Short mmCIF file of C-alpha atoms in Angstrom, two decimals:
data_model
loop_
_atom_site.label_atom_id
_atom_site.label_comp_id
_atom_site.label_asym_id
_atom_site.label_seq_id
_atom_site.Cartn_x
_atom_site.Cartn_y
_atom_site.Cartn_z
CA UNK A 5 125.27 65.58 137.10
CA UNK A 6 124.94 61.91 138.03
CA UNK A 7 128.51 60.90 137.13
CA UNK A 8 129.84 63.47 139.85
CA UNK A 9 130.52 61.93 143.13
CA UNK A 10 128.01 62.98 145.90
CA UNK A 11 130.59 63.45 148.76
CA UNK A 12 133.08 66.33 148.84
CA UNK A 13 135.77 63.80 149.38
CA UNK A 14 134.91 62.08 146.27
CA UNK A 15 134.76 65.07 144.30
CA UNK A 16 137.89 66.45 145.58
CA UNK A 17 139.68 63.12 144.56
CA UNK A 18 138.17 63.25 140.93
CA UNK A 19 139.35 67.09 140.25
CA UNK A 20 142.91 66.09 141.80
CA UNK A 21 143.04 62.66 139.85
CA UNK A 22 141.71 64.31 136.51
CA UNK A 23 144.25 67.16 136.67
CA UNK A 24 146.99 64.87 137.38
CA UNK A 25 146.10 62.42 134.75
CA UNK A 26 145.89 65.51 132.06
CA UNK A 27 149.37 66.76 133.44
CA UNK A 28 151.06 63.65 133.03
CA UNK A 29 149.54 62.96 129.72
CA UNK A 30 150.82 66.45 128.37
CA UNK A 31 154.04 65.65 129.89
CA UNK A 32 154.35 62.45 128.29
CA UNK A 33 153.50 63.98 124.89
CA UNK A 34 156.24 66.67 125.30
CA UNK A 35 158.64 64.16 126.33
CA UNK A 36 157.91 61.66 123.44
CA UNK A 37 158.03 64.78 120.98
CA UNK A 38 161.70 65.53 122.29
CA UNK A 39 162.62 61.94 122.07
CA UNK A 40 164.19 61.78 118.63
CA UNK A 41 165.91 65.08 119.20
CA UNK A 42 167.32 63.48 122.31
CA UNK A 43 168.31 60.28 120.54
CA UNK A 44 169.93 62.01 117.50
CA UNK A 45 172.00 64.20 119.78
CA UNK A 46 173.16 61.26 122.03
CA UNK A 47 173.63 58.70 119.39
CA UNK A 48 174.54 60.41 116.17
CA UNK A 49 175.29 64.05 116.19
CA UNK A 50 178.24 63.94 118.66
CA UNK A 51 179.75 60.66 116.89
CA UNK A 52 179.55 62.46 113.43
CA UNK A 53 183.09 64.31 114.07
CA UNK A 54 184.97 61.18 115.60
CA UNK A 55 183.70 59.31 112.66
CA UNK A 56 185.06 62.00 110.39
CA UNK A 57 188.69 62.06 112.31
CA UNK A 58 189.03 58.23 111.84
CA UNK A 59 188.26 58.44 108.28
CA UNK A 60 190.68 61.18 107.51
CA UNK A 61 193.16 59.19 109.82
CA UNK A 62 192.68 55.83 107.80
CA UNK A 63 192.90 57.74 104.55
CA UNK A 64 196.49 58.73 105.35
CA UNK A 65 198.05 55.58 106.50
CA UNK A 66 198.88 52.26 104.51
CA UNK A 67 196.49 49.12 104.55
CA UNK A 68 198.90 47.23 107.21
CA UNK A 69 198.64 50.34 109.35
CA UNK A 70 194.98 50.28 109.18
CA UNK A 71 194.42 47.08 110.78
CA UNK A 72 196.20 48.20 113.88
CA UNK A 73 194.41 51.41 114.19
CA UNK A 74 191.10 49.61 113.46
CA UNK A 75 191.94 47.31 116.64
CA UNK A 76 192.79 50.15 118.89
CA UNK A 77 189.76 52.00 118.11
CA UNK A 78 187.35 49.26 118.61
CA UNK A 79 185.28 49.78 122.04
CA UNK A 80 182.54 47.92 123.47
CA UNK A 81 179.87 50.07 122.28
CA UNK A 82 181.49 50.87 118.96
CA UNK A 83 183.06 48.26 116.63
CA UNK A 84 185.19 49.42 113.57
CA UNK A 85 186.19 47.16 110.41
CA UNK A 86 187.21 47.52 107.26
CA UNK A 87 186.15 45.63 104.05
CA UNK A 88 187.05 45.51 100.69
CA UNK A 89 183.66 44.89 99.22
CA UNK A 90 180.95 47.60 99.04
CA UNK A 91 177.85 47.37 101.27
CA UNK A 92 174.96 46.19 99.48
CA UNK A 93 172.10 48.63 98.26
CA UNK A 94 169.45 49.24 100.93
CA UNK A 95 166.18 47.68 100.63
CA UNK A 96 164.30 50.97 101.53
CA UNK A 97 165.02 54.76 101.23
CA UNK A 98 166.64 56.22 104.73
CA UNK A 99 164.06 57.50 106.90
CA UNK A 100 164.41 60.92 108.13
CA UNK A 101 166.57 60.11 111.31
CA UNK A 102 169.14 58.14 108.87
CA UNK A 103 169.29 61.16 106.48
CA UNK A 104 169.72 63.82 108.96
CA UNK A 105 172.73 61.56 110.26
CA UNK A 106 174.34 60.86 106.94
CA UNK A 107 173.91 64.80 106.17
CA UNK A 108 175.98 65.54 109.67
CA UNK A 109 178.48 63.29 108.79
CA UNK A 110 178.93 64.60 105.16
CA UNK A 111 179.49 68.03 106.70
CA UNK A 112 181.87 66.76 109.29
CA UNK A 113 183.97 64.94 106.51
CA UNK A 114 183.86 67.80 104.30
CA UNK A 115 183.17 65.58 100.98
CA UNK A 116 180.41 64.13 99.02
CA UNK A 117 181.77 60.49 99.29
CA UNK A 118 179.58 57.62 99.39
CA UNK A 119 178.40 56.49 102.42
CA UNK A 120 175.55 54.61 104.62
CA UNK A 121 173.75 55.23 107.65
CA UNK A 122 171.47 52.84 109.16
CA UNK A 123 169.68 52.86 112.56
CA UNK A 124 167.92 49.64 113.88
CA UNK A 125 166.72 47.77 116.58
CA UNK A 126 169.65 45.86 118.28
CA UNK A 127 168.55 41.97 117.77
CA UNK A 128 169.15 39.42 120.26
CA UNK A 129 170.08 39.42 124.09
CA UNK A 130 173.41 37.21 124.20
CA UNK A 131 176.15 39.03 122.79
CA UNK A 132 177.09 37.24 119.51
CA UNK A 133 180.68 37.19 117.94
CA UNK A 134 180.68 38.28 114.41
CA UNK A 135 183.35 36.88 111.85
CA UNK A 136 186.65 39.37 111.61
CA UNK A 137 186.60 41.51 108.33
CA UNK A 138 189.17 40.86 105.53
CA UNK A 139 191.41 43.16 106.82
CA UNK A 140 191.70 41.53 110.26
CA UNK A 141 189.43 44.28 111.91
CA UNK A 142 188.02 43.68 114.98
CA UNK A 143 185.23 41.28 115.60
CA UNK A 144 181.51 42.56 115.36
CA UNK A 145 178.99 41.94 118.14
CA UNK A 146 175.38 42.16 118.25
CA UNK A 147 173.92 44.70 120.62
CA UNK A 148 171.82 43.68 123.86
CA UNK A 149 168.37 43.24 123.26
CA UNK A 150 166.03 46.30 123.44
CA UNK A 151 169.12 48.91 122.46
CA UNK A 152 169.54 50.80 119.42
CA UNK A 153 172.55 50.48 117.10
CA UNK A 154 173.68 52.76 114.45
CA UNK A 155 175.43 51.27 111.50
CA UNK A 156 177.75 53.58 109.46
CA UNK A 157 179.63 52.72 106.45
CA UNK A 158 182.18 55.41 104.65
CA UNK A 159 184.16 54.69 101.66
CA UNK A 160 188.30 55.56 102.20
CA UNK A 161 190.00 56.92 99.37
CA UNK A 162 191.29 53.46 97.88
CA UNK A 163 188.11 52.34 97.43
CA UNK A 164 187.88 50.21 100.36
CA UNK A 165 185.03 50.88 103.32
CA UNK A 166 185.27 51.17 107.07
CA UNK A 167 182.29 50.28 109.10
CA UNK A 168 181.37 51.54 112.60
CA UNK A 169 178.83 49.55 114.15
CA UNK A 170 177.85 51.55 117.25
CA UNK A 171 175.40 50.75 120.13
CA UNK A 172 173.23 53.70 121.35
CA UNK A 173 173.20 54.69 124.99
CA UNK A 174 170.60 52.37 126.75
CA UNK A 175 169.40 55.42 128.96
CA UNK A 176 168.51 57.15 125.37
CA UNK A 177 167.18 53.66 123.68
CA UNK A 178 164.91 53.11 126.91
CA UNK A 179 163.79 56.55 127.01
CA UNK A 180 159.99 55.62 126.59
CA UNK A 181 159.92 52.89 128.94
CA UNK A 182 161.78 54.60 131.41
CA UNK A 183 159.38 57.68 131.23
CA UNK A 184 156.27 55.52 131.48
CA UNK A 185 157.64 53.79 134.57
CA UNK A 186 158.32 57.43 136.04
CA UNK A 187 155.08 58.90 135.28
CA UNK A 188 153.32 55.71 136.66
CA UNK A 189 155.24 55.86 140.00
CA UNK A 190 154.91 59.68 140.09
CA UNK A 191 150.95 59.29 139.50
CA UNK A 192 150.43 56.31 142.14
CA UNK A 193 152.58 58.31 144.83
CA UNK A 194 150.90 61.70 144.18
CA UNK A 195 147.18 59.86 144.28
CA UNK A 196 148.13 58.11 147.11
CA UNK A 197 149.10 61.09 148.89
CA UNK A 198 146.17 63.17 147.38
CA UNK A 199 143.76 60.36 148.97
CA UNK A 200 145.47 60.92 152.42
CA UNK A 201 145.51 64.70 152.04
CA UNK A 202 141.62 65.19 151.25
CA UNK A 203 141.03 62.55 153.91
CA UNK A 204 142.69 64.56 156.40
CA UNK A 205 141.04 67.73 155.30
CA UNK A 206 137.41 66.39 154.97
CA UNK A 207 137.34 64.20 158.12
CA UNK A 208 136.35 67.20 160.54
CA UNK A 209 133.47 68.02 158.41
CA UNK A 210 132.15 64.59 158.98
CA UNK A 211 132.70 64.96 162.79
CA UNK A 212 130.81 68.36 162.52
CA UNK A 213 127.91 66.61 160.75
CA UNK A 214 127.69 63.91 163.32
CA UNK A 215 127.92 66.72 166.02
CA UNK A 216 124.92 68.75 164.54
CA UNK A 217 122.74 65.49 164.34
CA UNK A 218 123.67 64.55 167.58
CA UNK A 219 122.93 68.00 169.18
CA UNK A 220 119.09 67.50 167.72
CA UNK A 221 118.79 64.56 170.10
CA UNK A 222 120.84 65.88 173.03
CA UNK A 223 121.33 69.30 173.53
CA UNK A 224 123.67 69.27 176.28
CA UNK A 225 126.35 66.71 174.40
CA UNK A 226 129.91 67.58 175.09
CA UNK A 227 131.42 70.32 172.83
CA UNK A 228 133.53 69.80 170.12
CA UNK A 229 137.42 70.09 170.41
CA UNK A 230 138.75 73.04 168.92
CA UNK A 231 141.77 71.87 167.32
CA UNK A 232 143.34 71.53 163.87
CA UNK A 233 144.12 73.96 161.12
CA UNK A 234 142.55 77.25 161.66
CA UNK A 235 139.20 76.86 159.30
CA UNK A 236 138.67 73.85 161.62
CA UNK A 237 139.16 75.55 164.69
CA UNK A 238 137.00 78.47 163.98
CA UNK A 239 134.11 76.05 162.63
CA UNK A 240 134.23 73.85 165.84
CA UNK A 241 134.25 77.44 167.95
CA UNK A 242 131.25 78.43 165.81
CA UNK A 243 129.21 75.35 166.70
CA UNK A 244 130.11 75.24 170.26
CA UNK A 245 129.28 79.04 170.40
CA UNK A 246 125.60 78.22 168.87
CA UNK A 247 125.11 75.26 171.03
CA UNK A 248 126.08 77.23 174.06
CA UNK A 249 123.49 79.93 172.75
CA UNK A 250 120.74 77.45 172.43
CA UNK A 251 121.18 76.20 176.00
CA UNK A 252 120.97 79.39 177.37
CA UNK A 253 117.92 80.05 175.23
CA UNK A 254 116.44 77.06 176.34
CA UNK A 255 117.26 77.64 179.99
CA UNK A 256 116.02 81.07 180.13
CA UNK A 257 112.75 79.98 178.50
CA UNK A 258 112.46 77.25 181.21
CA UNK A 259 113.03 79.57 184.20
CA UNK A 260 110.30 81.88 182.74
CA UNK A 261 107.97 78.90 182.55
CA UNK A 262 108.91 77.58 186.01
CA UNK A 263 108.22 80.86 187.44
CA UNK A 264 104.82 80.78 185.62
CA UNK A 265 104.08 77.27 187.00
CA UNK A 266 104.66 78.29 190.41
CA UNK A 267 102.37 81.07 190.02
CA UNK A 268 99.65 78.66 188.40
CA UNK A 269 100.12 75.88 191.03
CA UNK A 270 98.58 78.42 193.72
CA UNK A 271 95.33 79.11 191.80
CA UNK A 272 95.16 75.48 190.74
CA UNK A 273 95.47 74.44 194.48
CA UNK A 274 92.74 76.44 195.55
CA UNK A 275 90.53 75.26 192.73
CA UNK A 276 91.33 71.78 194.11
CA UNK A 277 90.63 72.70 197.68
CA UNK A 278 87.15 74.35 196.59
CA UNK A 279 86.34 71.33 194.28
CA UNK A 280 86.53 69.27 197.45
CA UNK A 281 83.73 71.61 198.94
CA UNK A 282 81.12 70.70 196.38
CA UNK A 283 78.77 68.67 197.51
CA UNK A 284 77.86 67.41 193.98
CA UNK A 285 80.40 64.34 193.50
CA UNK A 286 79.72 64.20 189.53
CA UNK A 287 80.65 67.78 189.26
CA UNK A 288 83.48 67.56 191.81
CA UNK A 289 85.10 64.40 189.55
CA UNK A 290 84.53 66.52 186.54
CA UNK A 291 86.52 69.57 188.44
CA UNK A 292 89.24 67.25 189.46
CA UNK A 293 89.84 65.75 186.10
CA UNK A 294 90.20 69.27 184.52
CA UNK A 295 92.55 70.27 187.38
CA UNK A 296 94.70 66.81 186.67
CA UNK A 297 95.09 67.71 182.97
CA UNK A 298 95.99 71.18 183.44
CA UNK A 299 98.68 70.02 185.95
CA UNK A 300 99.90 67.55 183.50
CA UNK A 301 100.00 70.35 180.57
CA UNK A 302 102.17 72.50 182.68
CA UNK A 303 104.49 69.74 183.95
CA UNK A 304 104.78 68.44 180.20
CA UNK A 305 105.79 72.01 179.10
CA UNK A 306 108.34 72.31 181.58
CA UNK A 307 109.92 68.95 181.00
CA UNK A 308 110.10 69.85 177.14
CA UNK A 309 111.87 73.28 177.91
CA UNK A 310 114.20 71.66 180.18
CA UNK A 311 115.03 69.17 177.67
CA UNK A 312 113.83 66.54 180.05
CA UNK A 313 110.75 65.41 178.13
CA UNK A 314 110.65 61.79 177.07
CA UNK A 315 108.16 59.94 174.76
CA UNK A 316 105.45 58.54 176.91
CA UNK A 317 104.87 54.88 176.11
CA UNK A 318 102.22 54.59 173.42
CA UNK A 319 99.22 52.58 174.15
CA UNK A 320 95.97 51.19 172.68
CA UNK A 321 93.50 54.04 172.83
CA UNK A 322 89.57 53.69 172.51
CA UNK A 323 89.07 56.47 170.09
CA UNK A 324 85.20 56.32 170.13
CA UNK A 325 85.25 56.42 174.43
CA UNK A 326 87.63 59.67 173.82
CA UNK A 327 85.77 61.33 171.62
CA UNK A 328 82.36 60.71 173.39
CA UNK A 329 83.99 61.78 176.77
CA UNK A 330 84.99 65.25 174.87
CA UNK A 331 81.36 65.18 173.44
CA UNK A 332 80.06 65.33 176.86
CA UNK A 333 82.59 67.96 178.31
CA UNK A 334 81.67 70.28 175.30
CA UNK A 335 77.87 69.77 175.99
CA UNK A 336 78.04 70.41 179.56
CA UNK A 337 79.79 73.75 178.51
CA UNK A 338 76.66 74.69 176.12
CA UNK A 339 78.52 73.73 173.24
CA UNK A 340 77.26 71.35 170.22
CA UNK A 341 79.28 68.59 169.10
CA UNK A 342 78.14 66.08 166.21
CA UNK A 343 79.92 62.56 165.82
CA UNK A 344 79.41 60.78 162.81
CA UNK A 345 80.51 57.31 162.09
CA UNK A 346 82.37 54.84 164.41
CA UNK A 347 85.72 53.77 165.26
CA UNK A 348 85.83 49.82 166.07
CA UNK A 349 89.68 49.40 166.10
CA UNK A 350 91.71 50.83 169.25
CA UNK A 351 94.17 53.26 168.01
CA UNK A 352 97.91 53.00 169.36
CA UNK A 353 99.04 56.24 170.77
CA UNK A 354 99.21 58.76 173.47
CA UNK A 355 95.73 59.31 175.13
CA UNK A 356 96.51 62.90 176.64
CA UNK A 357 98.19 64.33 173.44
CA UNK A 358 95.30 62.74 171.31
CA UNK A 359 92.82 64.30 173.69
CA UNK A 360 94.45 67.58 173.48
CA UNK A 361 94.76 67.78 169.79
CA UNK A 362 91.10 66.92 169.25
CA UNK A 363 89.79 69.46 172.00
CA UNK A 364 92.09 72.25 170.08
#
């Protein structure tokens, strides 16, 4: 597939990154699904019993005592006030959260008296003092920016209304933002660690690849260090063992050819001495030329097997002259060689190798 990275490092990073993204998305979906339940439990279900107890207490005391009780019960996160006038009818039907909180509050109070529950975004950042209620209740405050507020109004037995303006815990209200921040931090941390871990794991593969490439140019290169994890040590050990076997193989073949070359040098020397005794100078020159080629081939083969062979310098070669020389040698031995066409430009190459390939 074209979308897949070509390197092992890229594919491992892609798999880890993709798996982590999927896991984080599933975690976020689960967390957001639980958010409403957590908010309800943190902000409404637990205070329901407290509000019911306060309502019963206010029903049992006189109007003068209510003002003192309201002042005592008001705390920074929950302001209590009393109003003679009923609250205005809501513009919209209560949502599921408000209906659930109202049902829990009715269950805690134990009767069907009128009540209103409103959950809203708390507006404003700077606390703003609100007017005191008619009964001298504690002043109301707007909640900090970004928080949630729950306004609960319950009718008392004498027809007045008690209001509870409670601020939801900021931790619960800011759950999505904190969750997203946590997921992002976790994602970045795991990605960085995954990048470092994958790079650390795949680095020996790069070292092994470079060593294999160098082995083709230098059979006697230094062996790989056998360090790191068990798998890396095993791979390095196997590579070094292969290199040692190749060196032994080449050395054995070189020793065999070396012995053969020594055996060949003796008859070649005898042939050279006998060629010197030939009276025909032209024949003697051709003998010496053939002997020189044989010695060069033996020496080149030995150098190659020892790993010492180096590329000879390339030079312009007169191809026509080379072909005519080969043709003359073949005709001298009774062969028939026909040459068609001509080569006008010299060919840059190795004369000995060209001659050997054409003769073969």
